[in-house]
Amino acid sequence: NRKFFRFSVGGMRDEAEIKGHRRTYIGAMPGKMIQALKDAQTMNPVIMIDEVDKMGQSYHGDPASALLEVLDPEQNKDFLDHYLDVRADLSNILFIVTANVLDTIPGPLKDRMDILRLSGYIKQEKVEIAKKYLIPRNRKKSGLKSSQVKFTTGAIQELIERYARESGVRGLENNIKKILRKVAVEIVRSQEKKGRRTIRSVTISEKNLEKYLGKPLFTSDRYYEKTPLGVCTGLAWTAMGGATLYVESSGAPSEKTQMKLTGQAGDVMKESAQIAWSYVSAHIKEYAPKLKFFEGEEVHIHIPEGATPKDGPSAGITMVTSLLSLAMKKPVANDLGMTGELTLTGKVLPIGGLKEKLIAAKRSKLKTLIFPKENRRDYDELPEYLKKGVKVHFVDTYQDVFKIAFPGKK
């Protein structure tokens, strides 16, 4: 068993916090590395450096650059703390670094780490966490006994789906706290009023959840019971977990054949739309020999929820399917969802966040899913209960996607 030491570098702006202050300064102290060894009383502890993506920099120096020496196995054998002015061997320490996003971590620092991506909790896991940990802990803090308040499994599931849709459980815990506080107030007030029946027990179910939490924050991901022409359901991966992403296409007469994209799409998604447009333009005869490519039309591609920024290449095959649905006047199946990056030649490339996207698909009651062939290994590693109830097709080219999205066509 190794000793454990944790410290956060979120908001840290001074490299002396890592390497120590020189002794000439008033209030000088050793850096965090030496303090960790002092507290652990050993040279081989496990040190967790938390929130490494939230470090800042100032005229005092850059703590991210100071961490380069700490995490580099070639250099940390002779780590020099400015306060002690003595070399220390950090090579036996096991460092664990945590971050929410990788974008803000400097490249040289990322090169010194093995990156493990941890996906969020699925609904079944959240239900068990709430039952075994969150509810008992917060019930005790609220001064309630287990006999005074009970949560049905359906209420917890409804809470997760409609009030706390996130990758973690922080929002779920906050909502549980809110419910328990209101239940405690109800019970106390019933005891204070004479002649009124004392409330001895409250059961939280789907029926009375809105009474304690108000209107749900999240509604159904499904916009359409029957998918219209030019609409296709994609799958997205966000900071809150997986989500369904509709792509809508419509045409209007115009002097010039052109395409426009709306829905707060980022630069990468704009390029995906251009690739989809070019691919359909070049290959329309393969899929519908009698059709001409949107001659004299302006085609408008829209991604709903316009206030939410969106980016990434994984909607490529969804955009092509949406355009072909509009061109051929043939709707896509209601229960079909897809994700995959598309190249100009029609090759389907792998995507990230497969687990989260599968969970989002099941939440939206999609039965048939299309994933890139190169993601099969990721899919095989998922637990069986996640795969239950959906039929998954793995595709290598867009021709494979077309056969599934438009059965009966060429």
Coordinates of C-alpha atoms in Angstrom, one line a residue:
N1 CA 0.0 0.0 0.0
R2 CA 1.4 3.3 -1.1
K3 CA 0.8 6.7 0.6
F4 CA -1.5 9.1 -1.3
F5 CA -1.3 12.9 -1.6
R6 CA -3.6 15.1 -3.6
F7 CA -3.4 18.7 -4.6
S8 CA -5.2 20.9 -7.1
V9 CA -3.4 23.2 -9.6
G10 CA -6.7 24.8 -10.8
G11 CA -6.1 28.5 -11.0
M12 CA -2.4 28.2 -10.1
R13 CA -0.3 31.0 -11.8
D14 CA 3.1 30.8 -10.1
E15 CA 5.7 28.2 -11.0
A16 CA 7.2 28.6 -7.5
E17 CA 4.1 26.7 -6.2
I18 CA 5.7 23.7 -7.9
K19 CA 9.4 24.4 -7.6
G20 CA 9.4 26.3 -4.3
H21 CA 10.4 29.9 -3.5
R22 CA 14.0 31.0 -3.1
R23 CA 14.8 31.5 0.6
T24 CA 15.6 35.2 0.2
Y25 CA 11.8 35.9 -0.1
I26 CA 9.7 36.6 3.0
G27 CA 7.3 33.7 3.6
A28 CA 9.3 31.4 1.3
M29 CA 8.2 27.7 1.3
P30 CA 9.1 24.5 -0.5
G31 CA 7.1 23.6 -3.6
K32 CA 4.2 21.1 -3.7
M33 CA 6.4 18.2 -4.7
I34 CA 8.6 18.4 -1.6
Q35 CA 5.5 19.1 0.6
A36 CA 3.9 15.9 -0.8
L37 CA 7.0 13.8 0.1
K38 CA 7.1 15.4 3.6
D39 CA 3.4 14.6 4.2
A40 CA 3.6 11.1 2.8
Q41 CA 6.9 10.3 4.7
T42 CA 8.0 8.2 1.8
M43 CA 9.8 8.6 -1.5
N44 CA 7.3 6.5 -3.6
P45 CA 3.8 7.9 -2.9
V46 CA 0.9 8.2 -5.3
I47 CA 0.4 11.9 -6.1
M48 CA -2.7 13.1 -7.8
I49 CA -2.4 16.5 -9.6
D50 CA -6.0 17.7 -10.0
E51 CA -7.5 20.1 -12.6
V52 CA -4.4 20.4 -14.7
D53 CA -6.4 21.8 -17.5
K54 CA -7.3 24.9 -15.5
M55 CA -3.8 26.2 -14.8
G56 CA -3.0 29.9 -15.6
Q57 CA 0.2 31.8 -16.2
S58 CA 1.4 35.2 -15.2
Y59 CA 4.6 37.2 -14.9
H60 CA 5.6 34.9 -12.0
G61 CA 6.1 32.1 -14.6
D62 CA 4.1 29.2 -16.1
P63 CA 3.3 26.3 -13.7
A64 CA 2.5 24.0 -16.7
S65 CA 6.2 24.4 -17.8
A66 CA 7.4 23.7 -14.3
L67 CA 5.4 20.4 -14.4
L68 CA 7.4 19.3 -17.5
E69 CA 10.4 18.5 -15.3
V70 CA 8.3 16.9 -12.6
L71 CA 6.5 14.4 -15.0
D72 CA 9.5 13.7 -17.3
P73 CA 11.1 10.4 -16.2
E74 CA 14.4 11.5 -17.8
Q75 CA 14.6 14.6 -15.7
N76 CA 12.7 14.0 -12.4
K77 CA 15.6 11.9 -11.0
D78 CA 17.3 15.2 -10.2
F79 CA 14.5 17.6 -9.4
L80 CA 15.7 20.8 -7.8
D81 CA 13.5 22.6 -5.3
H82 CA 14.5 26.3 -5.1
Y83 CA 13.8 26.5 -1.3
L84 CA 15.8 23.4 -0.3
D85 CA 18.4 23.8 -3.0
V86 CA 18.9 20.1 -2.8
R87 CA 18.3 17.5 -5.5
A88 CA 15.3 15.2 -4.9
D89 CA 14.5 11.9 -6.8
L90 CA 10.9 11.9 -8.0
S91 CA 11.3 9.0 -10.3
N92 CA 9.6 6.5 -7.9
I93 CA 6.4 8.5 -7.6
L94 CA 3.3 7.4 -9.4
F95 CA 1.7 10.6 -10.8
I96 CA -2.0 10.7 -11.6
V97 CA -3.2 13.8 -13.4
T98 CA -6.8 14.7 -13.9
A99 CA -8.5 17.1 -16.4
N100 CA -11.9 17.7 -17.9
V101 CA -10.7 18.8 -21.3
L102 CA -7.5 18.2 -23.2
D103 CA -7.6 21.3 -25.4
T104 CA -6.2 23.7 -22.7
I105 CA -3.3 21.4 -21.7
P106 CA 0.0 22.4 -23.5
G107 CA 1.2 19.8 -26.1
P108 CA 4.7 19.2 -24.4
L109 CA 2.9 18.4 -21.1
K110 CA 0.5 16.0 -22.9
D111 CA 3.5 14.2 -24.5
R112 CA 4.7 13.2 -21.0
M113 CA 1.5 11.5 -20.1
D114 CA -0.4 8.4 -21.1
I115 CA -4.0 9.6 -21.6
L116 CA -6.9 7.5 -20.4
R117 CA -10.3 8.7 -21.4
L118 CA -13.0 7.9 -18.9
S119 CA -16.6 7.9 -20.1
G120 CA -19.4 9.1 -17.9
Y121 CA -21.8 7.0 -15.9
I122 CA -24.7 5.2 -17.7
K123 CA -28.2 5.4 -16.4
Q124 CA -28.2 2.0 -14.6
E125 CA -25.0 3.0 -12.8
K126 CA -26.4 6.3 -11.7
V127 CA -29.5 4.6 -10.3
E128 CA -27.4 2.4 -8.1
I129 CA -25.1 5.3 -7.0
A130 CA -28.2 7.2 -6.0
K131 CA -29.8 4.3 -4.1
K132 CA -26.6 3.1 -2.3
Y133 CA -24.8 6.4 -1.7
L134 CA -26.4 9.7 -2.6
I135 CA -29.8 9.3 -1.1
P136 CA -28.6 7.7 2.3
R137 CA -25.9 10.3 2.7
N138 CA -28.1 13.4 2.0
R139 CA -31.1 11.9 3.9
K140 CA -28.9 11.8 7.0
K141 CA -27.7 15.4 6.4
S142 CA -31.3 16.5 6.2
G143 CA -32.2 14.9 9.5
L144 CA -34.5 12.3 8.0
K145 CA -34.8 8.6 8.8
S146 CA -35.0 5.9 6.1
S147 CA -38.6 5.3 7.1
Q148 CA -39.6 8.9 6.5
V149 CA -38.7 9.2 2.8
K150 CA -38.5 6.7 0.0
F151 CA -37.5 7.0 -3.6
T152 CA -39.0 4.6 -6.2
T153 CA -36.7 3.3 -8.9
G154 CA -38.9 5.0 -11.5
A155 CA -38.5 8.4 -9.7
I156 CA -34.7 8.1 -9.8
Q157 CA -34.8 7.2 -13.5
E158 CA -37.1 10.1 -14.2
L159 CA -34.8 12.4 -12.2
I160 CA -31.8 11.3 -14.2
E161 CA -33.5 11.5 -17.6
R162 CA -35.4 14.8 -17.2
Y163 CA -33.7 16.8 -14.5
A164 CA -30.0 15.7 -14.3
R165 CA -28.9 14.7 -17.8
E166 CA -25.1 14.8 -17.4
S167 CA -22.0 12.6 -17.5
G168 CA -21.4 12.7 -13.7
V169 CA -23.8 12.7 -10.7
R170 CA -23.3 16.2 -9.3
G171 CA -26.6 17.6 -10.7
L172 CA -28.4 14.4 -9.6
E173 CA -27.1 14.9 -6.1
N174 CA -28.2 18.6 -6.0
N175 CA -31.7 17.6 -7.1
I176 CA -31.9 14.8 -4.4
K177 CA -30.8 17.4 -1.8
K178 CA -33.5 19.8 -3.0
I179 CA -36.2 17.1 -2.7
L180 CA -35.0 16.0 0.8
R181 CA -35.0 19.6 2.1
K182 CA -38.6 20.1 0.9
V183 CA -39.7 16.8 2.5
A184 CA -38.0 17.7 5.8
V185 CA -39.9 21.1 5.8
E186 CA -43.2 19.3 5.0
I187 CA -42.8 16.9 7.9
V188 CA -41.8 19.6 10.4
R189 CA -44.7 21.9 9.4
S190 CA -47.2 19.1 9.7
Q191 CA -46.0 18.5 13.2
E192 CA -46.3 22.1 14.2
K193 CA -49.9 22.6 13.0
K194 CA -52.5 21.4 15.6
G195 CA -55.4 19.5 14.3
R196 CA -53.6 18.5 11.1
R197 CA -52.5 14.9 10.4
T198 CA -48.8 14.5 10.9
I199 CA -46.9 13.4 7.8
R200 CA -45.0 10.3 8.9
S201 CA -43.6 9.1 5.5
V202 CA -43.2 10.5 2.0
T203 CA -42.7 8.4 -1.1
I204 CA -41.1 10.2 -4.1
S205 CA -42.5 8.7 -7.4
E206 CA -42.8 9.9 -11.0
K207 CA -46.2 11.3 -10.2
N208 CA -45.1 13.8 -7.5
L209 CA -41.5 14.5 -8.8
E210 CA -42.7 17.7 -10.5
K211 CA -44.2 19.0 -7.2
Y212 CA -40.7 19.1 -5.6
L213 CA -38.5 20.0 -8.6
G214 CA -40.8 22.0 -10.9
K215 CA -41.0 21.5 -14.7
P216 CA -38.4 19.1 -16.2
L217 CA -35.3 20.7 -17.7
F218 CA -35.0 18.1 -20.4
T219 CA -37.7 16.8 -22.7
S220 CA -37.6 14.0 -25.2
D221 CA -34.8 13.9 -27.7
R222 CA -37.2 12.8 -30.4
Y223 CA -38.6 15.7 -32.5
Y224 CA -40.6 13.6 -34.9
E225 CA -42.8 10.5 -34.5
K226 CA -42.5 10.1 -38.3
T227 CA -39.4 11.4 -39.9
P228 CA -40.1 14.0 -42.7
L229 CA -38.3 14.1 -46.0
G230 CA -34.8 15.5 -45.8
V231 CA -34.4 14.7 -42.1
C232 CA -32.0 12.2 -40.6
T233 CA -31.0 11.4 -37.0
G234 CA -27.4 11.5 -36.1
L235 CA -25.6 10.8 -32.8
A236 CA -23.4 13.4 -31.0
W237 CA -21.0 13.4 -28.1
T238 CA -21.1 16.4 -25.8
A239 CA -19.7 17.3 -22.4
M240 CA -23.0 16.2 -20.9
G241 CA -22.8 12.8 -22.6
G242 CA -24.4 11.4 -25.7
A243 CA -27.2 13.1 -27.6
T244 CA -29.2 12.7 -30.8
L245 CA -28.5 15.3 -33.5
Y246 CA -31.0 15.9 -36.2
V247 CA -29.9 17.1 -39.6
E248 CA -32.6 18.8 -41.7
S249 CA -32.4 19.7 -45.4
S250 CA -34.9 21.6 -47.5
G251 CA -34.7 23.2 -51.0
A252 CA -36.0 26.4 -52.4
P253 CA -35.9 27.8 -56.0
S254 CA -32.8 29.9 -56.7
E255 CA -30.9 31.2 -59.7
K256 CA -27.8 29.6 -58.5
T257 CA -27.4 26.0 -57.1
Q258 CA -25.8 26.4 -53.7
M259 CA -25.9 25.2 -50.1
K260 CA -26.0 27.0 -46.8
L261 CA -25.6 25.6 -43.3
T262 CA -27.1 27.0 -40.1
G263 CA -27.3 25.9 -36.4
Q264 CA -24.2 27.3 -34.9
A265 CA -21.9 24.8 -36.6
G266 CA -18.2 25.0 -35.9
D267 CA -15.4 25.1 -38.6
V268 CA -15.0 21.3 -38.7
M269 CA -18.7 20.8 -39.1
K270 CA -18.9 23.4 -41.8
E271 CA -16.2 21.5 -43.7
S272 CA -18.1 18.2 -43.2
A273 CA -21.2 19.9 -44.8
Q274 CA -19.1 20.9 -47.8
I275 CA -17.7 17.4 -48.1
A276 CA -21.3 16.0 -47.9
W277 CA -22.4 18.4 -50.6
S278 CA -19.5 17.6 -52.9
Y279 CA -20.0 13.9 -52.4
V280 CA -23.7 14.0 -53.2
S281 CA -22.9 16.2 -56.2
A282 CA -20.4 13.8 -57.6
H283 CA -22.2 10.5 -56.8
I284 CA -25.9 11.3 -57.2
K285 CA -26.1 9.2 -60.4
E286 CA -25.0 6.1 -58.5
Y287 CA -27.9 6.3 -56.1
A288 CA -30.6 7.9 -58.3
P289 CA -29.7 7.7 -62.0
K290 CA -32.7 9.7 -63.1
L291 CA -32.2 12.6 -60.8
K292 CA -30.4 15.9 -61.5
F293 CA -28.4 17.4 -58.6
F294 CA -30.6 20.2 -57.1
E295 CA -30.5 22.2 -60.3
G296 CA -31.8 25.8 -59.7
E297 CA -32.2 25.2 -56.0
E298 CA -30.7 26.6 -52.8
V299 CA -30.4 23.7 -50.4
H300 CA -30.5 24.7 -46.7
I301 CA -29.0 22.3 -44.1
H302 CA -30.0 23.1 -40.6
I303 CA -29.0 21.4 -37.3
P304 CA -31.7 22.2 -34.7
E305 CA -31.1 23.8 -31.3
G306 CA -29.5 26.8 -32.9
A307 CA -28.4 28.3 -29.6
T308 CA -26.1 25.4 -28.9
P309 CA -22.6 25.4 -30.5
K310 CA -21.8 22.2 -32.4
D311 CA -18.6 20.9 -34.0
G312 CA -16.9 17.8 -35.1
P313 CA -16.7 15.6 -38.3
S314 CA -19.0 12.7 -37.1
A315 CA -22.2 14.0 -38.8
G316 CA -20.7 13.5 -42.3
I317 CA -22.8 10.4 -43.2
T318 CA -25.9 11.9 -41.6
M319 CA -25.7 15.0 -43.8
V320 CA -25.3 12.9 -47.0
T321 CA -28.3 10.8 -46.0
S322 CA -30.4 13.9 -45.3
L323 CA -29.5 15.4 -48.7
L324 CA -30.3 12.1 -50.5
S325 CA -33.6 11.8 -48.7
L326 CA -34.5 15.2 -49.9
A327 CA -33.3 14.6 -53.5
M328 CA -35.0 11.2 -53.9
K329 CA -38.2 12.3 -51.9
K330 CA -37.8 9.2 -49.7
P331 CA -37.9 9.5 -45.9
V332 CA -35.5 7.7 -43.6
A333 CA -36.9 5.2 -41.0
N334 CA -38.0 6.7 -37.7
D335 CA -35.8 4.4 -35.6
L336 CA -32.6 4.8 -37.6
G337 CA -29.6 6.6 -36.1
M338 CA -26.1 7.0 -37.5
T339 CA -22.6 8.5 -36.9
G340 CA -19.4 8.6 -38.9
E341 CA -17.0 10.9 -40.6
L342 CA -17.1 10.8 -44.4
T343 CA -14.3 11.4 -46.9
L344 CA -14.8 12.8 -50.4
T345 CA -14.4 9.3 -51.9
G346 CA -17.2 7.9 -49.6
K347 CA -14.9 6.2 -47.0
V348 CA -16.5 6.2 -43.5
L349 CA -13.9 7.0 -40.8
P350 CA -14.1 6.1 -37.1
I351 CA -15.6 8.4 -34.4
G352 CA -15.2 9.0 -30.7
G353 CA -17.7 8.6 -27.8
L354 CA -19.2 5.4 -29.0
K355 CA -20.5 4.4 -25.6
E356 CA -22.2 7.7 -25.0
K357 CA -23.8 7.7 -28.5
L358 CA -25.2 4.2 -27.9
I359 CA -26.7 5.3 -24.6
A360 CA -28.3 8.4 -26.3
A361 CA -29.7 6.2 -29.1
K362 CA -31.3 3.8 -26.6
R363 CA -32.8 6.8 -24.7
S364 CA -34.3 8.1 -27.9
K365 CA -35.7 4.6 -28.7
L366 CA -33.6 4.1 -31.9
K367 CA -33.6 0.5 -32.9
T368 CA -31.1 0.5 -35.9
L369 CA -27.7 2.1 -35.6
I370 CA -24.9 2.7 -38.2
F371 CA -21.3 2.9 -36.9
P372 CA -18.0 3.0 -38.7
K373 CA -16.4 -0.4 -39.2
E374 CA -13.2 0.7 -37.4
N375 CA -15.3 1.2 -34.2
R376 CA -16.2 -2.4 -34.0
R377 CA -13.5 -3.1 -31.4
D378 CA -14.8 -0.3 -29.2
Y379 CA -18.3 -1.8 -29.5
D380 CA -17.2 -5.3 -28.6
E381 CA -15.7 -4.0 -25.3
L382 CA -19.1 -2.6 -24.2
P383 CA -21.2 -4.6 -21.7
E384 CA -23.9 -6.8 -23.1
Y385 CA -26.8 -5.0 -21.4
L386 CA -25.9 -1.8 -23.3
K387 CA -26.1 -3.6 -26.6
K388 CA -29.5 -5.2 -25.9
G389 CA -32.4 -4.0 -27.9
V390 CA -30.5 -2.3 -30.8
K391 CA -29.3 -3.7 -34.1
V392 CA -25.9 -2.3 -35.1
H393 CA -24.5 -2.2 -38.6
F394 CA -20.8 -1.5 -39.2
V395 CA -20.0 0.2 -42.5
D396 CA -16.8 0.8 -44.4
T397 CA -18.2 3.1 -47.2
Y398 CA -21.2 5.2 -47.8
Q399 CA -22.6 2.6 -50.2
D400 CA -23.1 0.4 -47.2
V401 CA -24.9 3.2 -45.4
F402 CA -27.2 3.8 -48.4
K403 CA -28.3 0.1 -48.5
I404 CA -29.4 0.3 -44.8
A405 CA -30.9 3.8 -44.9
F406 CA -32.9 3.3 -48.1
P407 CA -33.7 -0.4 -48.4
G408 CA -35.1 -1.4 -51.8
K409 CA -33.1 1.1 -53.6
K410 CA -30.1 0.2 -55.8

